[in-house]
């Protein structure tokens, strides 16, 4: 089983709160702009275009300094228990996601120690590129695609491309994408609202379609 990071294991509220501070915006205003960007089907960086902030990349180093990388408080409460439960069920675990390279070590420091851990910036390929999912399969010892599940919160970046690559797609409906996006093509093999629910319904991942 391979899991995404943002809004799957890690609650990204804190980094967006840092961005709101840096932009001098109330958090709710930034959150609304993020929601609008998602609803329009645009990449999340275009939230800065939406807000008319063209020099946001200049602010990124200071945002990263204030954010300080992933902290224990950013882990969704069910993240580590779910990984433990999946391991107890005999699942091999991978965490491969669109993230800066340094997030891998930060995850390990928080106790996220899957068999395979890889971040897109270090891989040189990112979701939703089909090549990302080819890499996922290769790094997970090339199982039959249908024997590997990818768990993520986004329909556009996780569910749709994972299913297109022949993997089992588990849609975790939490975070901004989880509530705004719709799986109109019914590509997800399983839809859950938490990792705890996914652990309970693990058999359905493999039984579906
Ligand atoms: Mg995510």
mmCIF file of C-alpha atoms and ligand atoms in Angstrom:
data_model
loop_
_atom_site.group_PDB
_atom_site.id
_atom_site.type_symbol
_atom_site.label_atom_id
_atom_site.label_comp_id
_atom_site.label_asym_id
_atom_site.label_seq_id
_atom_site.Cartn_x
_atom_site.Cartn_y
_atom_site.Cartn_z
ATOM 1 C CA UNK A 1 0.000 0.000 0.000
ATOM 2 C CA UNK A 2 1.334 3.432 -0.952
ATOM 3 C CA UNK A 3 0.210 6.619 0.759
ATOM 4 C CA UNK A 4 0.271 10.293 -0.146
ATOM 5 C CA UNK A 5 1.523 12.859 2.420
ATOM 6 C CA UNK A 6 -0.333 16.221 2.279
ATOM 7 C CA UNK A 7 -3.843 15.909 3.759
ATOM 8 C CA UNK A 8 -3.337 12.153 3.920
ATOM 9 C CA UNK A 9 -0.766 11.847 6.715
ATOM 10 C CA UNK A 10 -0.096 15.559 7.296
ATOM 11 C CA UNK A 11 -2.655 18.277 8.016
ATOM 12 C CA UNK A 12 -1.426 21.292 6.007
ATOM 13 C CA UNK A 13 -3.417 23.894 7.951
ATOM 14 C CA UNK A 14 -0.312 25.262 9.699
ATOM 15 C CA UNK A 15 1.687 25.989 6.536
ATOM 16 C CA UNK A 16 -1.296 27.808 5.005
ATOM 17 C CA UNK A 17 -1.666 29.800 8.231
ATOM 18 C CA UNK A 18 1.974 30.873 7.861
ATOM 19 C CA UNK A 19 1.228 31.905 4.270
ATOM 20 C CA UNK A 20 -1.786 33.946 5.447
ATOM 21 C CA UNK A 21 0.432 35.784 7.944
ATOM 22 C CA UNK A 22 3.101 36.431 5.335
ATOM 23 C CA UNK A 23 0.506 37.755 2.875
ATOM 24 C CA UNK A 24 -1.168 39.859 5.555
ATOM 25 C CA UNK A 25 -4.493 38.140 4.968
ATOM 26 C CA UNK A 26 -7.016 36.717 7.407
ATOM 27 C CA UNK A 27 -6.682 32.922 7.298
ATOM 28 C CA UNK A 28 -10.321 32.530 6.280
ATOM 29 C CA UNK A 29 -9.782 34.740 3.236
ATOM 30 C CA UNK A 30 -6.819 32.676 2.071
ATOM 31 C CA UNK A 31 -8.762 29.468 2.726
ATOM 32 C CA UNK A 32 -11.637 30.747 0.560
ATOM 33 C CA UNK A 33 -9.198 31.552 -2.256
ATOM 34 C CA UNK A 34 -7.702 28.056 -1.987
ATOM 35 C CA UNK A 35 -11.192 26.582 -2.234
ATOM 36 C CA UNK A 36 -11.995 28.690 -5.293
ATOM 37 C CA UNK A 37 -8.725 27.654 -6.943
ATOM 38 C CA UNK A 38 -9.491 23.984 -6.356
ATOM 39 C CA UNK A 39 -13.056 24.399 -7.632
ATOM 40 C CA UNK A 40 -11.687 25.964 -10.831
ATOM 41 C CA UNK A 41 -9.412 22.946 -11.298
ATOM 42 C CA UNK A 42 -6.227 25.002 -11.080
ATOM 43 C CA UNK A 43 -2.988 24.003 -9.341
ATOM 44 C CA UNK A 44 -2.802 25.297 -5.779
ATOM 45 C CA UNK A 45 -0.009 27.748 -6.637
ATOM 46 C CA UNK A 46 -2.498 29.687 -8.739
ATOM 47 C CA UNK A 47 -4.100 30.821 -5.475
ATOM 48 C CA UNK A 48 -1.425 33.531 -5.544
ATOM 49 C CA UNK A 49 -2.582 34.665 -9.011
ATOM 50 C CA UNK A 50 -6.140 34.609 -7.706
ATOM 51 C CA UNK A 51 -5.083 36.959 -4.893
ATOM 52 C CA UNK A 52 -2.950 39.119 -7.209
ATOM 53 C CA UNK A 53 0.311 38.205 -5.459
ATOM 54 C CA UNK A 54 2.927 37.794 -8.192
ATOM 55 C CA UNK A 55 6.070 37.736 -6.022
ATOM 56 C CA UNK A 56 5.029 34.842 -3.795
ATOM 57 C CA UNK A 57 8.126 32.799 -4.643
ATOM 58 C CA UNK A 58 10.222 35.526 -3.015
ATOM 59 C CA UNK A 59 8.336 34.827 0.229
ATOM 60 C CA UNK A 60 8.765 31.058 0.097
ATOM 61 C CA UNK A 61 12.106 30.841 1.988
ATOM 62 C CA UNK A 62 10.734 32.908 4.886
ATOM 63 C CA UNK A 63 7.526 30.843 4.911
ATOM 64 C CA UNK A 64 9.642 27.687 5.121
ATOM 65 C CA UNK A 65 11.719 29.174 7.953
ATOM 66 C CA UNK A 66 8.629 30.081 9.969
ATOM 67 C CA UNK A 67 6.939 26.786 9.168
ATOM 68 C CA UNK A 68 9.978 24.777 10.216
ATOM 69 C CA UNK A 69 8.960 21.671 8.263
ATOM 70 C CA UNK A 70 6.587 18.961 9.447
ATOM 71 C CA UNK A 71 6.023 18.862 13.219
ATOM 72 C CA UNK A 72 4.332 16.183 15.312
ATOM 73 C CA UNK A 73 1.242 18.404 15.666
ATOM 74 C CA UNK A 74 0.810 18.310 11.866
ATOM 75 C CA UNK A 75 0.266 14.553 11.731
ATOM 76 C CA UNK A 76 -3.387 13.632 11.422
ATOM 77 C CA UNK A 77 -4.189 11.800 14.672
ATOM 78 C CA UNK A 78 -4.989 8.584 12.783
ATOM 79 C CA UNK A 79 -1.800 8.612 10.663
ATOM 80 C CA UNK A 80 0.644 6.678 12.840
ATOM 81 C CA UNK A 81 -2.021 4.303 14.247
ATOM 82 C CA UNK A 82 -3.139 3.500 10.682
ATOM 83 C CA UNK A 83 0.415 2.792 9.515
ATOM 84 C CA UNK A 84 0.911 0.507 12.526
ATOM 85 C CA UNK A 85 -2.392 -1.263 11.844
ATOM 86 C CA UNK A 86 -1.581 -1.734 8.153
ATOM 87 C CA UNK A 87 1.777 -3.195 9.054
ATOM 88 C CA UNK A 88 0.114 -5.517 11.561
ATOM 89 C CA UNK A 89 -2.158 -6.674 8.703
ATOM 90 C CA UNK A 90 0.960 -7.629 6.769
ATOM 91 C CA UNK A 91 0.919 -4.740 4.287
ATOM 92 C CA UNK A 92 4.184 -3.479 2.845
ATOM 93 C CA UNK A 93 4.106 0.291 3.221
ATOM 94 C CA UNK A 94 5.282 3.044 0.933
ATOM 95 C CA UNK A 95 4.919 6.806 1.277
ATOM 96 C CA UNK A 96 5.560 8.481 -2.083
ATOM 97 C CA UNK A 97 4.184 11.950 -2.715
ATOM 98 C CA UNK A 98 4.570 15.419 -4.218
ATOM 99 C CA UNK A 99 6.805 17.090 -1.645
ATOM 100 C CA UNK A 100 10.154 18.843 -1.262
ATOM 101 C CA UNK A 101 13.036 16.399 -0.773
ATOM 102 C CA UNK A 102 13.686 17.366 2.859
ATOM 103 C CA UNK A 103 10.217 16.211 3.933
ATOM 104 C CA UNK A 104 11.381 12.575 3.833
ATOM 105 C CA UNK A 105 13.733 13.034 6.800
ATOM 106 C CA UNK A 106 11.107 15.105 8.612
ATOM 107 C CA UNK A 107 8.581 12.282 8.261
ATOM 108 C CA UNK A 108 11.054 9.729 9.587
ATOM 109 C CA UNK A 109 11.712 12.005 12.590
ATOM 110 C CA UNK A 110 7.962 11.973 13.302
ATOM 111 C CA UNK A 111 7.839 8.182 13.268
ATOM 112 C CA UNK A 112 6.681 7.680 9.677
ATOM 113 C CA UNK A 113 9.020 4.831 8.722
ATOM 114 C CA UNK A 114 7.542 2.922 5.782
ATOM 115 C CA UNK A 115 9.466 0.331 3.760
ATOM 116 C CA UNK A 116 9.729 2.827 0.903
ATOM 117 C CA UNK A 117 9.833 6.605 1.270
ATOM 118 C CA UNK A 118 10.297 8.973 -1.661
ATOM 119 C CA UNK A 119 9.462 12.617 -2.349
ATOM 120 C CA UNK A 120 8.761 13.949 -5.841
ATOM 121 C CA UNK A 121 11.411 16.676 -5.770
ATOM 122 C CA UNK A 122 14.071 14.015 -5.219
ATOM 123 C CA UNK A 123 12.477 11.699 -7.801
ATOM 124 C CA UNK A 124 12.385 14.305 -10.545
ATOM 125 C CA UNK A 125 8.791 13.429 -11.398
ATOM 126 C CA UNK A 126 5.502 14.454 -9.791
ATOM 127 C CA UNK A 127 1.809 13.559 -9.757
ATOM 128 C CA UNK A 128 -0.281 13.444 -11.853
ATOM 129 C CA UNK A 129 2.390 12.456 -14.433
ATOM 130 C CA UNK A 130 1.911 8.771 -15.351
ATOM 131 C CA UNK A 131 5.699 8.437 -14.966
ATOM 132 C CA UNK A 132 5.252 9.145 -11.244
ATOM 133 C CA UNK A 133 3.058 6.061 -10.873
ATOM 134 C CA UNK A 134 5.492 3.983 -12.943
ATOM 135 C CA UNK A 135 8.121 5.031 -10.399
ATOM 136 C CA UNK A 136 5.771 4.115 -7.549
ATOM 137 C CA UNK A 137 5.412 0.600 -8.959
ATOM 138 C CA UNK A 138 9.146 0.256 -9.572
ATOM 139 C CA UNK A 139 10.025 1.427 -6.068
ATOM 140 C CA UNK A 140 7.456 -0.990 -4.608
ATOM 141 C CA UNK A 141 9.212 -3.959 -6.249
ATOM 142 C CA UNK A 142 6.988 -4.014 -9.360
ATOM 143 C CA UNK A 143 3.866 -5.791 -8.169
ATOM 144 C CA UNK A 144 0.931 -6.306 -10.493
ATOM 145 C CA UNK A 145 -0.568 -2.773 -10.501
ATOM 146 C CA UNK A 146 -3.879 -4.126 -9.168
ATOM 147 C CA UNK A 147 -2.014 -5.490 -6.139
ATOM 148 C CA UNK A 148 -0.912 -2.017 -5.095
ATOM 149 C CA UNK A 149 -3.228 0.605 -3.628
ATOM 150 C CA UNK A 150 -2.527 4.333 -3.702
ATOM 151 C CA UNK A 151 -4.194 6.360 -0.953
ATOM 152 C CA UNK A 152 -4.621 10.097 -1.409
ATOM 153 C CA UNK A 153 -6.926 13.057 -0.850
ATOM 154 C CA UNK A 154 -7.066 14.460 -4.393
ATOM 155 C CA UNK A 155 -9.145 13.206 -7.314
ATOM 156 C CA UNK A 156 -6.962 14.976 -9.902
ATOM 157 C CA UNK A 157 -3.540 14.058 -8.519
ATOM 158 C CA UNK A 158 -4.196 10.794 -6.710
ATOM 159 C CA UNK A 159 -7.388 8.923 -7.605
ATOM 160 C CA UNK A 160 -7.578 9.506 -11.350
ATOM 161 C CA UNK A 161 -3.902 8.939 -12.290
ATOM 162 C CA UNK A 162 -3.480 6.006 -9.879
ATOM 163 C CA UNK A 163 -6.540 4.263 -11.334
ATOM 164 C CA UNK A 164 -5.348 5.053 -14.872
ATOM 165 C CA UNK A 165 -2.050 3.332 -14.017
ATOM 166 C CA UNK A 166 -4.003 0.234 -12.979
ATOM 167 C CA UNK A 167 -3.524 0.679 -9.237
ATOM 168 C CA UNK A 168 -6.290 0.448 -6.652
ATOM 169 C CA UNK A 169 -7.263 4.022 -5.863
ATOM 170 C CA UNK A 170 -8.389 4.907 -2.347
ATOM 171 C CA UNK A 171 -9.839 8.391 -2.046
ATOM 172 C CA UNK A 172 -9.416 9.879 1.405
ATOM 173 C CA UNK A 173 -11.985 12.634 1.554
ATOM 174 C CA UNK A 174 -10.419 15.152 3.902
ATOM 175 C CA UNK A 175 -8.667 18.485 3.554
ATOM 176 C CA UNK A 176 -9.581 21.174 0.991
ATOM 177 C CA UNK A 177 -9.394 18.918 -2.094
ATOM 178 C CA UNK A 178 -11.239 16.117 -0.334
ATOM 179 C CA UNK A 179 -14.263 18.303 0.325
ATOM 180 C CA UNK A 180 -14.269 20.405 -2.868
ATOM 181 C CA UNK A 181 -13.426 17.843 -5.567
ATOM 182 C CA UNK A 182 -15.849 15.249 -6.912
ATOM 183 C CA UNK A 183 -15.062 11.794 -8.258
ATOM 184 C CA UNK A 184 -17.570 12.122 -11.103
ATOM 185 C CA UNK A 185 -15.915 9.343 -13.120
ATOM 186 C CA UNK A 186 -16.141 6.972 -10.113
ATOM 187 C CA UNK A 187 -12.509 6.013 -10.448
ATOM 188 C CA UNK A 188 -11.915 5.391 -6.740
ATOM 189 C CA UNK A 189 -12.090 1.750 -5.664
ATOM 190 C CA UNK A 190 -12.819 2.872 -2.114
ATOM 191 C CA UNK A 191 -13.873 6.222 -0.640
ATOM 192 C CA UNK A 192 -13.222 6.896 3.039
ATOM 193 C CA UNK A 193 -13.268 9.887 5.359
ATOM 194 C CA UNK A 194 -10.299 8.853 7.500
ATOM 195 C CA UNK A 195 -7.336 6.511 7.514
ATOM 196 C CA UNK A 196 -8.936 4.794 10.505
ATOM 197 C CA UNK A 197 -11.976 4.012 8.319
ATOM 198 C CA UNK A 198 -9.706 2.710 5.567
ATOM 199 C CA UNK A 199 -8.018 0.296 7.967
ATOM 200 C CA UNK A 200 -11.442 -1.010 9.013
ATOM 201 C CA UNK A 201 -12.488 -1.462 5.380
ATOM 202 C CA UNK A 202 -9.163 -2.779 4.091
ATOM 203 C CA UNK A 203 -10.733 -5.901 2.538
ATOM 204 C CA UNK A 204 -12.866 -3.669 0.302
ATOM 205 C CA UNK A 205 -9.755 -2.131 -1.269
ATOM 206 C CA UNK A 206 -8.818 -5.456 -2.778
ATOM 207 C CA UNK A 207 -12.360 -6.752 -3.359
ATOM 208 C CA UNK A 208 -13.500 -3.766 -5.449
ATOM 209 C CA UNK A 209 -13.775 -3.770 -9.241
HETATM 210 MG MG1 LIG B 1 -2.364 15.112 -0.732
#
